[in-house]
mmCIF file of C-alpha atoms in Angstrom:
data_model
loop_
_atom_site.group_PDB
_atom_site.id
_atom_site.type_symbol
_atom_site.label_atom_id
_atom_site.label_comp_id
_atom_site.label_asym_id
_atom_site.label_seq_id
_atom_site.Cartn_x
_atom_site.Cartn_y
_atom_site.Cartn_z
ATOM 1 C CA GLU G 4 142.697 101.212 97.537
ATOM 2 C CA THR G 5 140.957 98.818 99.857
ATOM 3 C CA GLY G 6 137.346 98.291 100.832
ATOM 4 C CA VAL G 7 134.580 100.150 99.061
ATOM 5 C CA THR G 8 135.299 103.445 97.322
ATOM 6 C CA GLN G 9 132.844 105.971 95.942
ATOM 7 C CA THR G 10 133.311 108.918 93.616
ATOM 8 C CA PRO G 11 132.619 111.730 93.651
ATOM 9 C CA ARG G 12 132.368 112.423 97.368
ATOM 10 C CA HIS G 13 130.302 115.553 96.794
ATOM 11 C CA LEU G 14 128.099 116.487 93.852
ATOM 12 C CA VAL G 15 125.959 119.520 93.176
ATOM 13 C CA MET G 16 123.697 119.338 90.152
ATOM 14 C CA GLY G 17 120.797 121.148 88.599
ATOM 15 C CA MET G 18 117.498 119.473 87.921
ATOM 16 C CA THR G 19 118.225 119.195 84.201
ATOM 17 C CA ASN G 20 121.727 117.748 84.540
ATOM 18 C CA LYS G 21 122.830 114.169 83.972
ATOM 19 C CA LYS G 22 125.510 112.780 86.244
ATOM 20 C CA SER G 23 126.739 109.404 87.450
ATOM 21 C CA LEU G 24 127.906 108.062 90.787
ATOM 22 C CA LYS G 25 130.561 105.380 90.826
ATOM 23 C CA CYS G 26 131.248 102.640 93.342
ATOM 24 C CA GLU G 27 134.070 100.127 93.339
ATOM 25 C CA GLN G 28 134.711 97.289 95.771
ATOM 26 C CA HIS G 29 138.060 95.593 96.272
ATOM 27 C CA LEU G 30 136.804 92.816 98.562
ATOM 28 C CA GLY G 31 135.949 90.063 96.086
ATOM 29 C CA HIS G 32 132.262 90.312 96.920
ATOM 30 C CA ASN G 33 129.467 89.255 94.597
ATOM 31 C CA ALA G 34 126.635 91.478 95.789
ATOM 32 C CA MET G 35 126.427 95.274 95.593
ATOM 33 C CA TYR G 36 123.862 97.736 96.867
ATOM 34 C CA TRP G 37 122.777 101.355 96.581
ATOM 35 C CA TYR G 38 121.220 103.055 99.591
ATOM 36 C CA LYS G 39 119.829 106.538 100.138
ATOM 37 C CA GLN G 40 120.468 108.161 103.524
ATOM 38 C CA SER G 41 118.366 111.221 104.284
ATOM 39 C CA ALA G 42 118.358 113.199 107.505
ATOM 40 C CA LYS G 43 116.156 111.714 110.222
ATOM 41 C CA LYS G 44 115.062 108.794 108.027
ATOM 42 C CA PRO G 45 116.088 105.150 108.001
ATOM 43 C CA LEU G 46 118.625 104.065 105.431
ATOM 44 C CA GLU G 47 116.592 103.251 102.309
ATOM 45 C CA LEU G 48 117.627 100.359 100.111
ATOM 46 C CA MET G 49 117.393 101.341 96.444
ATOM 47 C CA PHE G 50 118.916 98.560 94.357
ATOM 48 C CA VAL G 51 120.590 95.191 94.852
ATOM 49 C CA TYR G 52 122.798 93.358 92.391
ATOM 50 C CA ASN G 53 123.814 89.732 92.911
ATOM 51 C CA PHE G 54 126.416 88.369 90.495
ATOM 52 C CA LYS G 55 125.836 91.455 88.264
ATOM 53 C CA GLU G 56 122.094 90.784 88.016
ATOM 54 C CA GLN G 57 119.621 93.221 89.537
ATOM 55 C CA THR G 58 117.590 91.384 92.155
ATOM 56 C CA GLU G 59 115.919 94.279 93.917
ATOM 57 C CA ASN G 60 114.467 97.593 92.816
ATOM 58 C CA ASN G 61 112.800 99.102 95.821
ATOM 59 C CA SER G 62 110.239 101.157 93.874
ATOM 60 C CA VAL G 63 112.899 103.686 92.907
ATOM 61 C CA PRO G 64 111.869 106.412 90.410
ATOM 62 C CA SER G 65 113.193 105.927 86.901
ATOM 63 C CA ARG G 66 115.286 109.098 87.149
ATOM 64 C CA PHE G 67 117.728 106.828 89.031
ATOM 65 C CA SER G 68 119.237 104.207 86.739
ATOM 66 C CA PRO G 69 121.720 101.663 88.095
ATOM 67 C CA GLU G 70 124.352 99.803 86.120
ATOM 68 C CA CYS G 71 126.542 96.925 87.226
ATOM 69 C CA PRO G 72 129.037 95.988 84.502
ATOM 70 C CA ASN G 73 130.871 93.502 86.716
ATOM 71 C CA SER G 74 130.924 92.324 90.325
ATOM 72 C CA SER G 75 133.390 95.029 91.353
ATOM 73 C CA HIS G 76 131.741 98.117 89.888
ATOM 74 C CA LEU G 77 128.375 99.739 90.376
ATOM 75 C CA PHE G 78 127.076 102.974 88.918
ATOM 76 C CA LEU G 79 124.059 105.115 89.617
ATOM 77 C CA HIS G 80 123.077 107.289 86.676
ATOM 78 C CA LEU G 81 121.099 110.379 87.584
ATOM 79 C CA HIS G 82 118.916 112.539 85.340
ATOM 80 C CA THR G 83 116.225 115.156 85.872
ATOM 81 C CA LEU G 84 116.444 114.844 89.638
ATOM 82 C CA GLN G 85 114.313 116.772 92.104
ATOM 83 C CA PRO G 86 115.494 118.793 95.116
ATOM 84 C CA GLU G 87 114.047 116.116 97.428
ATOM 85 C CA ASP G 88 116.574 113.682 95.960
ATOM 86 C CA SER G 89 119.314 115.547 97.818
ATOM 87 C CA ALA G 90 120.824 113.035 100.243
ATOM 88 C CA LEU G 91 123.852 110.880 100.990
ATOM 89 C CA TYR G 92 124.034 107.954 98.580
ATOM 90 C CA LEU G 93 125.819 104.950 99.996
ATOM 91 C CA CYS G 94 127.191 101.973 98.157
ATOM 92 C CA ALA G 95 127.788 98.670 99.906
ATOM 93 C CA SER G 96 128.997 95.204 99.003
ATOM 94 C CA SER G 97 128.827 91.756 100.539
ATOM 95 C CA GLN G 98 128.965 88.090 99.735
ATOM 96 C CA VAL G 99 125.561 86.885 98.578
ATOM 97 C CA GLY G 100 123.559 85.554 101.515
ATOM 98 C CA GLY G 101 121.474 87.262 104.152
ATOM 99 C CA GLU G 102 123.772 86.360 107.021
ATOM 100 C CA ASN G 103 126.714 88.217 105.502
ATOM 101 C CA GLU G 104 127.559 91.703 106.646
ATOM 102 C CA GLN G 105 127.654 94.573 104.231
ATOM 103 C CA PHE G 106 130.707 96.782 103.791
ATOM 104 C CA PHE G 107 129.909 100.403 103.105
ATOM 105 C CA GLY G 108 131.634 103.122 101.164
ATOM 106 C CA PRO G 109 131.963 106.708 102.386
ATOM 107 C CA GLY G 110 129.014 107.906 100.339
ATOM 108 C CA THR G 111 128.371 110.666 97.818
ATOM 109 C CA ARG G 112 126.739 113.780 99.239
ATOM 110 C CA LEU G 113 124.333 114.887 96.494
ATOM 111 C CA THR G 114 122.691 118.298 96.368
ATOM 112 C CA VAL G 115 120.079 118.991 93.706
ATOM 113 C CA LEU G 116 119.401 122.658 93.079
ATOM 114 C CA ALA Z 247 106.564 94.298 105.210
ATOM 115 C CA GLN Z 248 109.438 94.037 107.596
ATOM 116 C CA SER Z 249 110.172 97.162 109.626
ATOM 117 C CA VAL Z 250 112.745 98.014 112.272
ATOM 118 C CA SER Z 251 112.119 100.329 115.182
ATOM 119 C CA GLN Z 252 114.839 101.962 117.248
ATOM 120 C CA HIS Z 253 113.301 103.506 120.308
ATOM 121 C CA ASN Z 254 115.709 106.316 121.014
ATOM 122 C CA HIS Z 255 116.816 108.811 118.400
ATOM 123 C CA HIS Z 256 119.259 110.601 120.698
ATOM 124 C CA VAL Z 257 121.000 109.368 123.831
ATOM 125 C CA ILE Z 258 123.399 111.346 126.004
ATOM 126 C CA LEU Z 259 125.475 109.529 128.614
ATOM 127 C CA SER Z 260 128.440 110.258 130.813
ATOM 128 C CA GLU Z 261 131.552 108.113 130.554
ATOM 129 C CA ALA Z 262 131.322 104.839 132.493
ATOM 130 C CA ALA Z 263 127.523 104.804 132.302
ATOM 131 C CA SER Z 264 125.832 101.680 131.003
ATOM 132 C CA LEU Z 265 124.205 101.684 127.597
ATOM 133 C CA GLU Z 266 121.215 99.865 126.204
ATOM 134 C CA LEU Z 267 119.781 100.747 122.799
ATOM 135 C CA GLY Z 268 116.491 99.169 121.844
ATOM 136 C CA CYS Z 269 115.718 97.531 118.521
ATOM 137 C CA ASN Z 270 112.519 95.747 117.549
ATOM 138 C CA TYR Z 271 111.506 94.278 114.224
ATOM 139 C CA SER Z 272 108.050 93.483 112.995
ATOM 140 C CA TYR Z 273 107.998 90.042 111.360
ATOM 141 C CA GLY Z 274 109.318 86.788 112.721
ATOM 142 C CA GLY Z 275 110.593 83.607 111.253
ATOM 143 C CA THR Z 276 114.275 83.054 110.616
ATOM 144 C CA VAL Z 277 116.026 86.403 110.707
ATOM 145 C CA ASN Z 278 119.550 87.770 110.547
ATOM 146 C CA LEU Z 279 120.182 90.723 112.832
ATOM 147 C CA PHE Z 280 122.899 93.345 112.735
ATOM 148 C CA TRP Z 281 124.116 96.399 114.547
ATOM 149 C CA TYR Z 282 126.164 98.843 112.512
ATOM 150 C CA VAL Z 283 127.976 101.890 113.821
ATOM 151 C CA GLN Z 284 128.974 105.107 112.116
ATOM 152 C CA TYR Z 285 131.657 107.082 113.956
ATOM 153 C CA PRO Z 286 131.933 110.784 113.079
ATOM 154 C CA GLY Z 287 133.475 111.151 109.642
ATOM 155 C CA GLN Z 288 133.754 107.411 109.078
ATOM 156 C CA HIS Z 289 131.980 104.706 107.081
ATOM 157 C CA LEU Z 290 129.169 102.587 108.427
ATOM 158 C CA GLN Z 291 130.760 99.445 109.813
ATOM 159 C CA LEU Z 292 129.566 96.254 111.451
ATOM 160 C CA LEU Z 293 129.496 96.157 115.243
ATOM 161 C CA LEU Z 294 128.031 92.662 115.632
ATOM 162 C CA LYS Z 295 125.572 90.256 114.057
ATOM 163 C CA TYR Z 296 123.366 87.314 114.876
ATOM 164 C CA PHE Z 297 122.251 84.637 112.430
ATOM 165 C CA SER Z 298 122.129 81.450 114.507
ATOM 166 C CA GLY Z 299 123.325 79.863 117.731
ATOM 167 C CA ASP Z 300 123.824 81.625 121.043
ATOM 168 C CA PRO Z 301 121.342 84.520 121.210
ATOM 169 C CA LEU Z 302 123.833 86.589 123.204
ATOM 170 C CA VAL Z 303 126.292 87.974 120.682
ATOM 171 C CA LYS Z 304 129.588 89.656 121.467
ATOM 172 C CA GLY Z 305 130.914 92.329 119.152
ATOM 173 C CA ILE Z 306 133.830 94.687 118.890
ATOM 174 C CA LYS Z 307 134.781 97.272 121.524
ATOM 175 C CA GLY Z 308 132.927 95.524 124.354
ATOM 176 C CA PHE Z 309 129.469 95.694 122.795
ATOM 177 C CA GLU Z 310 126.996 92.848 123.002
ATOM 178 C CA ALA Z 311 123.426 92.254 121.896
ATOM 179 C CA GLU Z 312 120.759 89.786 122.885
ATOM 180 C CA PHE Z 313 118.293 88.277 120.449
ATOM 181 C CA ILE Z 314 114.950 87.589 122.121
ATOM 182 C CA LYS Z 315 112.794 85.894 119.506
ATOM 183 C CA SER Z 316 109.578 86.075 121.529
ATOM 184 C CA LYS Z 317 109.934 89.839 121.819
ATOM 185 C CA PHE Z 318 111.190 90.440 118.258
ATOM 186 C CA SER Z 319 114.043 92.345 119.864
ATOM 187 C CA PHE Z 320 117.801 92.697 119.445
ATOM 188 C CA ASN Z 321 118.943 95.263 121.993
ATOM 189 C CA LEU Z 322 122.506 96.542 122.052
ATOM 190 C CA ARG Z 323 124.345 96.868 125.350
ATOM 191 C CA LYS Z 324 127.649 98.014 126.754
ATOM 192 C CA PRO Z 325 128.348 98.004 130.502
ATOM 193 C CA SER Z 326 130.574 101.088 130.529
ATOM 194 C CA VAL Z 327 130.709 103.564 127.654
ATOM 195 C CA GLN Z 328 133.668 105.670 126.656
ATOM 196 C CA TRP Z 329 133.879 109.045 124.969
ATOM 197 C CA SER Z 330 135.067 107.233 121.826
ATOM 198 C CA ASP Z 331 131.712 105.432 121.596
ATOM 199 C CA THR Z 332 130.119 108.678 120.435
ATOM 200 C CA ALA Z 333 128.559 107.638 117.116
ATOM 201 C CA GLU Z 334 125.335 106.765 115.363
ATOM 202 C CA TYR Z 335 124.107 103.196 115.803
ATOM 203 C CA PHE Z 336 121.879 101.384 113.329
ATOM 204 C CA CYS Z 337 119.968 98.174 113.840
ATOM 205 C CA ALA Z 338 119.271 96.118 110.694
ATOM 206 C CA VAL Z 339 117.308 92.978 109.901
ATOM 207 C CA ASN Z 340 116.870 90.658 106.977
ATOM 208 C CA GLY Z 341 114.919 87.468 106.601
ATOM 209 C CA GLY Z 342 111.528 86.580 107.965
ATOM 210 C CA THR Z 343 108.722 87.687 105.701
ATOM 211 C CA GLY Z 344 110.908 90.582 104.550
ATOM 212 C CA GLY Z 345 113.069 88.199 102.584
ATOM 213 C CA PHE Z 346 116.775 88.934 102.244
ATOM 214 C CA LYS Z 347 116.307 92.648 101.729
ATOM 215 C CA THR Z 348 118.118 94.286 104.647
ATOM 216 C CA ILE Z 349 115.948 96.801 106.458
ATOM 217 C CA PHE Z 350 117.616 99.440 108.631
ATOM 218 C CA GLY Z 351 116.266 101.331 111.593
ATOM 219 C CA ALA Z 352 116.383 105.122 111.705
ATOM 220 C CA GLY Z 353 119.476 105.125 113.892
ATOM 221 C CA THR Z 354 120.303 106.305 117.410
ATOM 222 C CA ARG Z 355 122.793 109.098 117.932
ATOM 223 C CA LEU Z 356 124.838 108.481 121.067
ATOM 224 C CA PHE Z 357 126.844 111.284 122.637
ATOM 225 C CA VAL Z 358 129.145 110.367 125.496
ATOM 226 C CA LYS Z 359 130.288 113.216 127.718
ATOM 227 C CA ALA Z 360 133.893 113.018 128.887
#
């Protein structure tokens, strides 16, 4: 596999479920990101990890819990979500530094019932 | 806080027409500017970027963008679009008073009629 991969690609969950999204990058990058993409809204940055350390939490509700065990893997743990959390969740990676482009995965389409 | 405004949410053009998509950001200072594209069924990918030097930036597939600092703008252009340019285009900015958090615009959906 090359680039940035995300699993699962689609997820349907109830409001009381606990699930996790997984992201893996094969690019040797040292920064990873979670974004939320909702219809007709700008891409919303959720979390940033640089060298496995969280450097940004963009006021994300605690029902979303990120985990970055190493520079290649990023997880988003989900629990007691709301229907309005239904969206496409994108993972991205880059080299640390604002001038560096981000490489995106295909996303996980999440539906909360 | 930094914000990014893309003026057109939907654009429909015929093949060979010229394209210009507007992008403005709110806070100045030293910024890095990006255009990303998402073709149907594909990942978001970089089209072009500016971080220093010549304010006229060339990207892939004949796209270019011009950074005009005084206008806080980074408009995307292509002289002659093709059907294969049908996609969603996102402007993004980091730096300035927004720090290195990358802020994306809402996107512009371009449909090119064959």
